[in-house]
PDB file of C-alpha atoms in Angstrom:
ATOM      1  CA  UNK A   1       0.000   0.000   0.000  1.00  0.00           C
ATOM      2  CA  UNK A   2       2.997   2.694   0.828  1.00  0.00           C
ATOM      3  CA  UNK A   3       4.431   1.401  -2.572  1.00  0.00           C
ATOM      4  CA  UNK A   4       0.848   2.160  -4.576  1.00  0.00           C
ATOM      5  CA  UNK A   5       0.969   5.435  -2.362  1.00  0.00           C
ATOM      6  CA  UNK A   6       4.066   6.853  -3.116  1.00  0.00           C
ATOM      7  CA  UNK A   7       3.407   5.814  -7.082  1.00  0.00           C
ATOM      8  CA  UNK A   8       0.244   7.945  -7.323  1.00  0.00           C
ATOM      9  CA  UNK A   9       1.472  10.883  -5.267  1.00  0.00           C
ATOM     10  CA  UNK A  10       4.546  10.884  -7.874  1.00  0.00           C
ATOM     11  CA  UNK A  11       1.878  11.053 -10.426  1.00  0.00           C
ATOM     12  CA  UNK A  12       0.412  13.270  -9.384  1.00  0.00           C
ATOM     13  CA  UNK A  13       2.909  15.935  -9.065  1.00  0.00           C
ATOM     14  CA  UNK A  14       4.182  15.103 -12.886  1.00  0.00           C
ATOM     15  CA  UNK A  15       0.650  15.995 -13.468  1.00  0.00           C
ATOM     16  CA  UNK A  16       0.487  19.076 -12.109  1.00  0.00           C
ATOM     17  CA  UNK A  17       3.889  20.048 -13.619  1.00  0.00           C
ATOM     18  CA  UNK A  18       2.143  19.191 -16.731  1.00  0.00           C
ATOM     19  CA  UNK A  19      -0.913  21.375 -16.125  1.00  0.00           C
ATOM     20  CA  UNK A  20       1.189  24.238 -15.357  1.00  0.00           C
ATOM     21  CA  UNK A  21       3.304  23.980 -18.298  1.00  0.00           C
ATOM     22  CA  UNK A  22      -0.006  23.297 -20.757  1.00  0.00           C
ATOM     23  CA  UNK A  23       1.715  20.403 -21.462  1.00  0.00           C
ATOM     24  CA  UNK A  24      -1.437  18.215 -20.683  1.00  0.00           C
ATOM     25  CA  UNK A  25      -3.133  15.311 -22.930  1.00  0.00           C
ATOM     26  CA  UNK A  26      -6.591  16.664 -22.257  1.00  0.00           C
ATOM     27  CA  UNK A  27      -8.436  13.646 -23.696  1.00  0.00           C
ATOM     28  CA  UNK A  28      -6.537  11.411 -21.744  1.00  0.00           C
ATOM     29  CA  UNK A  29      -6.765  10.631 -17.934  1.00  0.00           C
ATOM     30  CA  UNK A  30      -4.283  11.928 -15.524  1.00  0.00           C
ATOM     31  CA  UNK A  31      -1.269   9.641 -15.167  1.00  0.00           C
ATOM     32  CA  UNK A  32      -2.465   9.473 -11.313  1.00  0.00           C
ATOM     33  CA  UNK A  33      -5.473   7.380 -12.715  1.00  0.00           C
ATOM     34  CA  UNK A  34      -3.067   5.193 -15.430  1.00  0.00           C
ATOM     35  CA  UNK A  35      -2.283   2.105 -12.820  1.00  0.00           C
ATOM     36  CA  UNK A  36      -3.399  -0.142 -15.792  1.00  0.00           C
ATOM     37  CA  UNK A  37      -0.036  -1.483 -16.597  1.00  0.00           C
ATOM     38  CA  UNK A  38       3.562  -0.769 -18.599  1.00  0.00           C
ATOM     39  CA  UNK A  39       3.502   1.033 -22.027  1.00  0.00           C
ATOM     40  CA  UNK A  40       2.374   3.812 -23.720  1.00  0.00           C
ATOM     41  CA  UNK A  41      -1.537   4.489 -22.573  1.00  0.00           C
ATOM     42  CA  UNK A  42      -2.886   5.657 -26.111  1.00  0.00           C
ATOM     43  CA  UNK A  43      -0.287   3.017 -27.902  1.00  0.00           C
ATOM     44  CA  UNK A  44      -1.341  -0.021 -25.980  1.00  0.00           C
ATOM     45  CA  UNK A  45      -5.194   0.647 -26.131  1.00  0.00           C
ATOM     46  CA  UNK A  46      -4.895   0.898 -30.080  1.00  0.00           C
ATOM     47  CA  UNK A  47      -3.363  -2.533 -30.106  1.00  0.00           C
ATOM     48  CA  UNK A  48      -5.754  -3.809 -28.080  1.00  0.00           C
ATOM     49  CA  UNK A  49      -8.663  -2.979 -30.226  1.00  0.00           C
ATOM     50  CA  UNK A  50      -6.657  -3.969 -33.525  1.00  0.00           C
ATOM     51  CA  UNK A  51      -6.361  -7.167 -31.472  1.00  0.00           C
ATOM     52  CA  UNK A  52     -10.183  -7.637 -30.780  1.00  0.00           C
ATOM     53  CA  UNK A  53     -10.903  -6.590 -34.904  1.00  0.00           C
ATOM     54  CA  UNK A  54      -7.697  -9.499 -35.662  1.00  0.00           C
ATOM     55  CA  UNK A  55      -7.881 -12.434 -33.123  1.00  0.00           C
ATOM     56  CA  UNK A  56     -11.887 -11.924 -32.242  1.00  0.00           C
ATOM     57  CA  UNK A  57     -13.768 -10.263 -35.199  1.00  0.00           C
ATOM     58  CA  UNK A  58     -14.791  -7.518 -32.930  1.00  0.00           C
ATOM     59  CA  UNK A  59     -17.247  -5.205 -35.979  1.00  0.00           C
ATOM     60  CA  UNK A  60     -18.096  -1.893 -35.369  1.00  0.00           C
ATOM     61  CA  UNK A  61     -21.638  -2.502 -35.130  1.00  0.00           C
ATOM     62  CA  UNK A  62     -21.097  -4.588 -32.536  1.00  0.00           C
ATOM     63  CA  UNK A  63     -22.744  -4.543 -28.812  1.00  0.00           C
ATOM     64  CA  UNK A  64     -19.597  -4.240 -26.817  1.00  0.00           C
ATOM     65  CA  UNK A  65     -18.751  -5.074 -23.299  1.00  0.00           C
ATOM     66  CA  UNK A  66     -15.895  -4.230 -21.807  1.00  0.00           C
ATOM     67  CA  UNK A  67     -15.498  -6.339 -18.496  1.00  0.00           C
ATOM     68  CA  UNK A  68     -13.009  -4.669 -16.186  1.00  0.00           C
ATOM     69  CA  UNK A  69     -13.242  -1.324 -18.600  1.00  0.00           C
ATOM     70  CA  UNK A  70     -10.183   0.139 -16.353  1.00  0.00           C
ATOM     71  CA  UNK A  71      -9.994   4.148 -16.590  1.00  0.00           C
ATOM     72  CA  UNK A  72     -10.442   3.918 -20.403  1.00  0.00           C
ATOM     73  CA  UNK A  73      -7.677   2.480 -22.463  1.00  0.00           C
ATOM     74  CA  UNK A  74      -9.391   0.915 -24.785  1.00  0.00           C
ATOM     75  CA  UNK A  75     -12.926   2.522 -24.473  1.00  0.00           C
ATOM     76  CA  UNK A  76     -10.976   5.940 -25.851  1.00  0.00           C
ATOM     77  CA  UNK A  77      -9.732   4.248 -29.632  1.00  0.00           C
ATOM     78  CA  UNK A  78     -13.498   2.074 -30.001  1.00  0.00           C
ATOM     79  CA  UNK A  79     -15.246   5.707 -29.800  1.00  0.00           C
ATOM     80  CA  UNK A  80     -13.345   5.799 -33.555  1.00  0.00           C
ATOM     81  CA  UNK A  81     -13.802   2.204 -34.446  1.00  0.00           C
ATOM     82  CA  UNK A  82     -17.522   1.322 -33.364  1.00  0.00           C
ATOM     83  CA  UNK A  83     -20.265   2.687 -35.524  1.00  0.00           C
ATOM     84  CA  UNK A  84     -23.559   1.903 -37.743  1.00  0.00           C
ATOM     85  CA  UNK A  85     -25.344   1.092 -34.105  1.00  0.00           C
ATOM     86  CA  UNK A  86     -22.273  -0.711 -32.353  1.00  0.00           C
ATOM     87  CA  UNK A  87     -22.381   0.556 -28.478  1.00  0.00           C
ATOM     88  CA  UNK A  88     -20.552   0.193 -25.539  1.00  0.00           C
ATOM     89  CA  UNK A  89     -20.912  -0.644 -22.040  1.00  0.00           C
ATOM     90  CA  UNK A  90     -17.859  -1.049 -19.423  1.00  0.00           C
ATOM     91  CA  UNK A  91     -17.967  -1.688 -15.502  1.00  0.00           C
ATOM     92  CA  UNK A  92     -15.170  -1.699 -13.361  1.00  0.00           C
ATOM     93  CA  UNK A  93     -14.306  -2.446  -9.430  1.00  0.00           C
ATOM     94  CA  UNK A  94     -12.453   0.975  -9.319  1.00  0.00           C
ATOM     95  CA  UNK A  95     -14.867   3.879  -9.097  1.00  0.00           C
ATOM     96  CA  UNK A  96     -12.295   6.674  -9.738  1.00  0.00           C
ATOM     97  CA  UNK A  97     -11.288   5.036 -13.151  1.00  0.00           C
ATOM     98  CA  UNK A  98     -15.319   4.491 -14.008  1.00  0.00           C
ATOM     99  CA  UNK A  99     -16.238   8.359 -13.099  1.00  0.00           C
ATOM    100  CA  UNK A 100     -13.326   9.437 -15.128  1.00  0.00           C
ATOM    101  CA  UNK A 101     -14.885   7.656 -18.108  1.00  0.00           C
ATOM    102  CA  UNK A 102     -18.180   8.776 -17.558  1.00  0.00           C
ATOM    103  CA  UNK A 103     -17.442  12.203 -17.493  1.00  0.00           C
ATOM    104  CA  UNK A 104     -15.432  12.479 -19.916  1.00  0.00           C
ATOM    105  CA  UNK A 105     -16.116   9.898 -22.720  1.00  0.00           C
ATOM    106  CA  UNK A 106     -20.268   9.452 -22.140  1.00  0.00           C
ATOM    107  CA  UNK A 107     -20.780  13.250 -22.749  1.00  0.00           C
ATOM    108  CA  UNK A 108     -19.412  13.423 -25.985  1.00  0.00           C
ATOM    109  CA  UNK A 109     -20.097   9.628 -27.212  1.00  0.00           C
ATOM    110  CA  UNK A 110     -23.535   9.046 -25.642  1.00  0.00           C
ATOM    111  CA  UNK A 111     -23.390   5.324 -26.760  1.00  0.00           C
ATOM    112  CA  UNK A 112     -20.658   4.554 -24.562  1.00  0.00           C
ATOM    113  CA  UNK A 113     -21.739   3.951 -20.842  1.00  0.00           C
ATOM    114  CA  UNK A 114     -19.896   3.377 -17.816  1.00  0.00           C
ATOM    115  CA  UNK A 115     -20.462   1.578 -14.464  1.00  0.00           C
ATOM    116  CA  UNK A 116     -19.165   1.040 -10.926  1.00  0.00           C
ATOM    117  CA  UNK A 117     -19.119  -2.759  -9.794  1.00  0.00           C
ATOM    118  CA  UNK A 118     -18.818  -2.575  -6.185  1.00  0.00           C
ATOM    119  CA  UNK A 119     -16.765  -5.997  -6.170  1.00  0.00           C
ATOM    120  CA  UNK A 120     -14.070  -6.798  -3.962  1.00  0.00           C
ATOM    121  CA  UNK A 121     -10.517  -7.946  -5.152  1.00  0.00           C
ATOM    122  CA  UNK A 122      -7.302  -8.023  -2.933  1.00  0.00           C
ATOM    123  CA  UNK A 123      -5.391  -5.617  -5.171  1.00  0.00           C
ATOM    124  CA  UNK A 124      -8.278  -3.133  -7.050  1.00  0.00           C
ATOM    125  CA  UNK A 125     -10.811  -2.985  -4.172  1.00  0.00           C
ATOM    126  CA  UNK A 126     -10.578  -4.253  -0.654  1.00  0.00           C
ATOM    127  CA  UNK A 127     -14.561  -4.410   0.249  1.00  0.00           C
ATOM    128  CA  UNK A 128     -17.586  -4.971  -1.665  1.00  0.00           C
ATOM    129  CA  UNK A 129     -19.627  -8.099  -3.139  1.00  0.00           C
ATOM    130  CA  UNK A 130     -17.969 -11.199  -3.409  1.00  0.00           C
ATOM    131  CA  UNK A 131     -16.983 -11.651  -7.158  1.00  0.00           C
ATOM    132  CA  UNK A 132     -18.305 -15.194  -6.904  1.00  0.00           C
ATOM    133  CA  UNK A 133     -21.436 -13.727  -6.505  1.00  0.00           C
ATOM    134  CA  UNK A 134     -21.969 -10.920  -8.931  1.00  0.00           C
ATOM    135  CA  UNK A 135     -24.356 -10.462 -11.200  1.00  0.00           C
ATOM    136  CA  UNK A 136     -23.501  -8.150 -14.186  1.00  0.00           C
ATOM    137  CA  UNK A 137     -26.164  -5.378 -14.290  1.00  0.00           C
ATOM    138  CA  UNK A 138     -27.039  -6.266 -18.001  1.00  0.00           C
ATOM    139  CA  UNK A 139     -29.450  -7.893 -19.408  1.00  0.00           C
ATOM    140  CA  UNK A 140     -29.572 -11.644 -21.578  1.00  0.00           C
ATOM    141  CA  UNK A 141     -28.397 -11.742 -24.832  1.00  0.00           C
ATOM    142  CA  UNK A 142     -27.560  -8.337 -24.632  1.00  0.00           C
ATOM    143  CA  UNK A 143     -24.341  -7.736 -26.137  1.00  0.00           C
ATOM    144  CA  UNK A 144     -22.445  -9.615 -29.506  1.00  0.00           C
ATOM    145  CA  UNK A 145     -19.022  -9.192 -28.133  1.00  0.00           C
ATOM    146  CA  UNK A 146     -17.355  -9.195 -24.885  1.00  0.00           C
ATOM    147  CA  UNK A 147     -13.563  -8.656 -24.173  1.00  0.00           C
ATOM    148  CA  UNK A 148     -12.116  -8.638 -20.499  1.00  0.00           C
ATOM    149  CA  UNK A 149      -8.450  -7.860 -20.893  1.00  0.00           C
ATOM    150  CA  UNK A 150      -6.040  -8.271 -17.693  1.00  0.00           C
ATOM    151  CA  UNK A 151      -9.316  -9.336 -15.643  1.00  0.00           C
ATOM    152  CA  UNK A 152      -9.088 -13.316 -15.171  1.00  0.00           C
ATOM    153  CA  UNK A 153      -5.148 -12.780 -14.411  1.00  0.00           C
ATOM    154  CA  UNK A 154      -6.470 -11.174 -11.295  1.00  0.00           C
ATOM    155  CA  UNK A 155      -9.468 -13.394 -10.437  1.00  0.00           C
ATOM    156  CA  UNK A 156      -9.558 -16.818  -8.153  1.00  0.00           C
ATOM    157  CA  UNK A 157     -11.098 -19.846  -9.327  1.00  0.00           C
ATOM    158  CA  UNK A 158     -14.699 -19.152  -8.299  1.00  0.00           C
ATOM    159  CA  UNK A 159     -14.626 -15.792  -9.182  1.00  0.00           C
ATOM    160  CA  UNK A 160     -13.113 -16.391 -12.452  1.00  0.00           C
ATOM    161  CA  UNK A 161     -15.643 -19.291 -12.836  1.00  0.00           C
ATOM    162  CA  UNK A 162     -18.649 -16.635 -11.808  1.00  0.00           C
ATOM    163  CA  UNK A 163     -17.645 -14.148 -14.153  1.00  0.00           C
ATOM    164  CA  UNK A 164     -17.492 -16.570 -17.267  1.00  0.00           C
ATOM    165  CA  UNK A 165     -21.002 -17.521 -16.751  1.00  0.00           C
ATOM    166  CA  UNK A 166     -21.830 -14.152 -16.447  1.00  0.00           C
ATOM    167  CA  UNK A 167     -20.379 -13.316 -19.824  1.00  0.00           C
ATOM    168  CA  UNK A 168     -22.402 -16.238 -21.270  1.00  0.00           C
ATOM    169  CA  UNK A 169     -25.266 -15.173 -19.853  1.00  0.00           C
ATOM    170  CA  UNK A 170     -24.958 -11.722 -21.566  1.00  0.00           C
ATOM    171  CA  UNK A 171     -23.619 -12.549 -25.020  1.00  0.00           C
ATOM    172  CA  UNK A 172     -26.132 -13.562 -27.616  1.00  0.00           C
ATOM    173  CA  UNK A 173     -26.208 -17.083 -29.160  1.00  0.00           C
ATOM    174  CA  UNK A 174     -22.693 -17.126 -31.342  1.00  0.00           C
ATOM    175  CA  UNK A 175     -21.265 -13.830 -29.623  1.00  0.00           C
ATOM    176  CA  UNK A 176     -17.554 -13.596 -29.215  1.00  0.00           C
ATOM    177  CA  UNK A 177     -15.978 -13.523 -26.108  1.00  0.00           C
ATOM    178  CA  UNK A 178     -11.848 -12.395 -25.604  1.00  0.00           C
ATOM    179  CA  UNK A 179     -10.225 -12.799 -22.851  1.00  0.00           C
ATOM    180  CA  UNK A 180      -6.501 -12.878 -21.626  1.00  0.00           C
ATOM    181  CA  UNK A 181      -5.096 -15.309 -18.906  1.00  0.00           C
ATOM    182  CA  UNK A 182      -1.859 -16.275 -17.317  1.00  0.00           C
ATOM    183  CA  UNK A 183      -2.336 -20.551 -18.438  1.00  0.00           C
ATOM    184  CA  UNK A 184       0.164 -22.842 -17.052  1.00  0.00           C
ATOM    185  CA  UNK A 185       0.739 -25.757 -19.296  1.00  0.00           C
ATOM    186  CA  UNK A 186       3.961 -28.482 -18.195  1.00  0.00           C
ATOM    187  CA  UNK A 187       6.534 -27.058 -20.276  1.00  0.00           C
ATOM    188  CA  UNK A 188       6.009 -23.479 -18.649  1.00  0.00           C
ATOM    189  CA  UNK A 189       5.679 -24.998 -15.452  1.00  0.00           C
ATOM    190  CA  UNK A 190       8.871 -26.704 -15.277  1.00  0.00           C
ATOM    191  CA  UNK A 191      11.096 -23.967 -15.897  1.00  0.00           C
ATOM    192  CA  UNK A 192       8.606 -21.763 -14.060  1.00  0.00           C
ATOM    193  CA  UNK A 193      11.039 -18.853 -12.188  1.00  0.00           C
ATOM    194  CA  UNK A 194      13.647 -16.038 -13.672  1.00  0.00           C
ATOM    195  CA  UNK A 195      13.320 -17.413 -17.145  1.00  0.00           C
ATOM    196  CA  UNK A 196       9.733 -16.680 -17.268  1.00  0.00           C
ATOM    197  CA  UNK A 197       8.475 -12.987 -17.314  1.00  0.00           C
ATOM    198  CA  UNK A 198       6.261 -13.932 -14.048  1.00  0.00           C
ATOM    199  CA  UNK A 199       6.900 -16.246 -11.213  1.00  0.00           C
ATOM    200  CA  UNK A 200       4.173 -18.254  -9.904  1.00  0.00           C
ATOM    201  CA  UNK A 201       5.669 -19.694  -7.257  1.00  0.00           C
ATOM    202  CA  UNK A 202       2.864 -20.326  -4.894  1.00  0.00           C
ATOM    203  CA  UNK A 203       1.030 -23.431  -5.480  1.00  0.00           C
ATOM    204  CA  UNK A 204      -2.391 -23.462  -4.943  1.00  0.00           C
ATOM    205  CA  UNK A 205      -3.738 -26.635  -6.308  1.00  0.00           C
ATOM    206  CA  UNK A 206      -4.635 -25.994 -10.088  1.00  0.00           C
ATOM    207  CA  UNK A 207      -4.196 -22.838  -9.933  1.00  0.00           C
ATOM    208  CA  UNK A 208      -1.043 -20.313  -8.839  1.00  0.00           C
ATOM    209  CA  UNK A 209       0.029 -16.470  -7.141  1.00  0.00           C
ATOM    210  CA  UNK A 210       2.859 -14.470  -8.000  1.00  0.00           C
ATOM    211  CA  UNK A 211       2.576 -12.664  -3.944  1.00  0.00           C
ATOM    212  CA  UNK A 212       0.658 -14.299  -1.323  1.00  0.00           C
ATOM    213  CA  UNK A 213       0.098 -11.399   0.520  1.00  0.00           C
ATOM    214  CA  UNK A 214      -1.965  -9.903  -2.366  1.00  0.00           C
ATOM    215  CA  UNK A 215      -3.509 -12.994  -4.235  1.00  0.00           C
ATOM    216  CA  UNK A 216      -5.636 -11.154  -6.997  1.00  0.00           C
ATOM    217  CA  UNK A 217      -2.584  -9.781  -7.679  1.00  0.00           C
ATOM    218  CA  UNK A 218      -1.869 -11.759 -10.068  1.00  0.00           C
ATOM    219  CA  UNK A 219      -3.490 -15.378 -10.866  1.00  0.00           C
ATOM    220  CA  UNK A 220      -2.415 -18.204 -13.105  1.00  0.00           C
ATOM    221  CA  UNK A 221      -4.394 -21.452 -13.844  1.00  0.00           C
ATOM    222  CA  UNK A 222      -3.325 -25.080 -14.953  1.00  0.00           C
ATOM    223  CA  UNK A 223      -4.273 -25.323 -18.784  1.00  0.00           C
ATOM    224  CA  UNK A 224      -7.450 -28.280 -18.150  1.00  0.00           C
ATOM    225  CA  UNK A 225      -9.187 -25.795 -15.944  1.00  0.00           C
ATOM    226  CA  UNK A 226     -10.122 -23.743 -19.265  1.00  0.00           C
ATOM    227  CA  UNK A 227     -12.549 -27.213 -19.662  1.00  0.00           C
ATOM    228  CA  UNK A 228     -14.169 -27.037 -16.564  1.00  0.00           C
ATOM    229  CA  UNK A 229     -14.439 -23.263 -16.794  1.00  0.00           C
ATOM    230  CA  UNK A 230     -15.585 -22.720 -20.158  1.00  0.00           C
ATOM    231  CA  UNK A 231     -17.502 -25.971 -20.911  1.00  0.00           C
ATOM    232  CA  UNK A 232     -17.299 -27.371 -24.632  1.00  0.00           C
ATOM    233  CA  UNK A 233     -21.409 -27.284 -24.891  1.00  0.00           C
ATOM    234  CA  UNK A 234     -21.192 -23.824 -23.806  1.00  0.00           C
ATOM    235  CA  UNK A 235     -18.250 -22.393 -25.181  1.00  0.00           C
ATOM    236  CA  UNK A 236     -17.414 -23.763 -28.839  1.00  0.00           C
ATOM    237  CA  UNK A 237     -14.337 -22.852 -31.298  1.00  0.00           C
ATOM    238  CA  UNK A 238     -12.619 -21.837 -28.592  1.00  0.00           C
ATOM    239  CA  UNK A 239      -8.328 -20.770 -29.548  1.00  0.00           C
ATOM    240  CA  UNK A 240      -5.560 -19.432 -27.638  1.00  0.00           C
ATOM    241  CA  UNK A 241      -2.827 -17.700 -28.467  1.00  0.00           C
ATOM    242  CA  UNK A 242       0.134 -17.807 -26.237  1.00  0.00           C
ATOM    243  CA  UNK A 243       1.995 -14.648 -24.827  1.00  0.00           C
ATOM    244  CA  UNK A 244       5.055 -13.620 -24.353  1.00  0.00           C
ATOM    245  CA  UNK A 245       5.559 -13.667 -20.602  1.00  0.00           C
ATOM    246  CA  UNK A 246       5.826 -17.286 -20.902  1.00  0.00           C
ATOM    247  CA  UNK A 247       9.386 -15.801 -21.854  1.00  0.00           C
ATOM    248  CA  UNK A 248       9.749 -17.598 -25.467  1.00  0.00           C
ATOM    249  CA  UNK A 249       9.018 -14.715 -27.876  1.00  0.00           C
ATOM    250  CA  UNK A 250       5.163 -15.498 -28.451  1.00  0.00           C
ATOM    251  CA  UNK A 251       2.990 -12.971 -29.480  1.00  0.00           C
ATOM    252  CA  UNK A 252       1.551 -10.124 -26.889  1.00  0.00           C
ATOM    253  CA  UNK A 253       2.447 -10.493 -22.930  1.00  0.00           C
ATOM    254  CA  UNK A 254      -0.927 -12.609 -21.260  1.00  0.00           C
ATOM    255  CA  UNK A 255      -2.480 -15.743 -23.094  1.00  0.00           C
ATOM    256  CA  UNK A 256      -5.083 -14.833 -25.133  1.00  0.00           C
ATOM    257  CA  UNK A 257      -8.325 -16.931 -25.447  1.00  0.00           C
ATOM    258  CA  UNK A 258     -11.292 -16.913 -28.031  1.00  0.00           C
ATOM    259  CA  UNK A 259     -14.491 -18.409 -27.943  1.00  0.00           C
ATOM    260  CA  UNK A 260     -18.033 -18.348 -29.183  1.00  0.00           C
ATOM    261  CA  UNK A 261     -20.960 -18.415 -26.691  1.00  0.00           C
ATOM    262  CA  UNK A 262     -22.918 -21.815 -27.805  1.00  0.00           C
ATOM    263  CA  UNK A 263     -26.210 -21.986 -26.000  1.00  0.00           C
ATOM    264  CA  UNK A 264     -27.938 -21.511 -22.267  1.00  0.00           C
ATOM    265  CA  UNK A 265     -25.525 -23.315 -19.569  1.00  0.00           C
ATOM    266  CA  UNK A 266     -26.570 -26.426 -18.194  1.00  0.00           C
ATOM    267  CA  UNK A 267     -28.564 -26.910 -14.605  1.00  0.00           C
ATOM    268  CA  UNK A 268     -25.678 -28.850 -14.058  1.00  0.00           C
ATOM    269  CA  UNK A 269     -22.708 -26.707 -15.044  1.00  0.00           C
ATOM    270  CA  UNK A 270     -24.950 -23.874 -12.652  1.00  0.00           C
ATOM    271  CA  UNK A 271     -24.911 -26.053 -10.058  1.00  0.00           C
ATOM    272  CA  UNK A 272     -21.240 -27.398  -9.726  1.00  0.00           C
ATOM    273  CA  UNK A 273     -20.226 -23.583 -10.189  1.00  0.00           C
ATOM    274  CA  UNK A 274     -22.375 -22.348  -7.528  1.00  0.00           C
ATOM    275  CA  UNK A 275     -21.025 -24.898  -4.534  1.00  0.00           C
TER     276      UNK A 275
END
């Protein structure tokens, strides 16, 4: 917490030096509000939505969700991409990243909406509904494509499990959902340390942490729980693509999954996910 502290009041003070100076991106959030990971803000959220048009077949008359929206990365290039009727909904645990968006993207792209999942998570937000037990405030069938980048690297089994059944829930028959994980298969496993761009080194079963003392920090799972977690008669033509923190060179940093939403889960599927 004195780490996260002493980051944002940094930020903050580059940020007023750069209001002083005029030297402000005014359609971008302050730097304070940024904690969304390395790399260029405006660079990486282009590549991200070039990613969802490549690897997913995102349109731009799509119904988009955007699960774990963040402070707007990617919410900023779509108001450019999505048209014809395509719309856009985001929630996120963190309410100063969701206001942001809402005051300053809604207002001037009216089909873009924004809101606050009060949700808790060990990193993002320490209080709040259990996220093995949130509903997302939308609708059936509601949207055509849903994307939740960097959000199952930082969710625990039943969580992650909740949230997947969500996203069926809310995707149409044959909608597209893209996510990213952290997926351990053997080979990655055994030379699982320096050589890898993250260190799971705490065991938890199937699944494991990079720091125990903040667990949705960041979350990897065993490769055969993508079966139990995204059933076959739910979840069909499902691909990943591997990334490059595996530390061989692949493509992009988190594995990145695709997969079309079949039809209604099963009573049973509800049922084992619910215990």
């Amino acid at each position: 917490m004195l780490r996260d502290l002493r980051r944002y009041l940094h930020a903050a003070y580059i940020d007023f030096r750069l209001f002083v100076t005029g030297k402000r991106e005014p359609d971008l959030p302050p730097l304070r509000l940024r904690d969304v990971g390395p790399g260029d803000f405006r660079r990486v959220g282009e590549d991200l939505v070039a990613m969802l048009a490549a690897k997913g077949g995102l349109k731009p008359t799509d119904r988009v969700l955007d699960i774990g929206c963040g402070v707007g990365r990617v919410a900023l290039p779509l108001t450019r991409f999505l048209r014809d009727g395509g719309t856009y909904d985001g929630f996120d645990v963190v309410k100063p990243w969701v206001r942001w968006c809402a005051k300053h993207i809604t207002p001037r792209h009216p089909y873009f909406r924004f809101a606050h999942a009060d949700v808790f998570n060990t990193h993002y937000n320490r209080r709040g509904t259990p996220a093995a037990r949130y509903r997302f405030p939308y609708a059936d069938a509601s949207f055509d494509f849903a994307f939740a980048t960097s959000v199952f690297t930082h969710l625990g089994l039943d969580d992650a499990r909740q949230y997947l059944r969500e996203a069926h829930r809310v995707l149409r028959p044959g909608g597209t959902l893209l996510a990213t994980f952290f997926l351990l298969d053997e080979e990655v496993k055994s030379r699982m340390g320096p050589d890898t761009g993250m260190n799971f080194h705490a065991v938890r079963g199937r699944y494991r942490l990079a720091d125990e003392t903040d667990p949705d920090a960041a979350i990897a799972f065993d490769d055969d729980l993508l079966d139990e977690l995204m059933p076959r008669d739910e979840w069909s033509e499902r691909h990943i693509t591997r990334g490059g923190w595996r530390g061989r060179g692949e493509e992009g940093w988190q594995d990145v999954v695709v997969a079309r939403a079949a039809r209604a889960g099963s009573q049973a599927h509800r049922r084992t996910g619910s215990q």
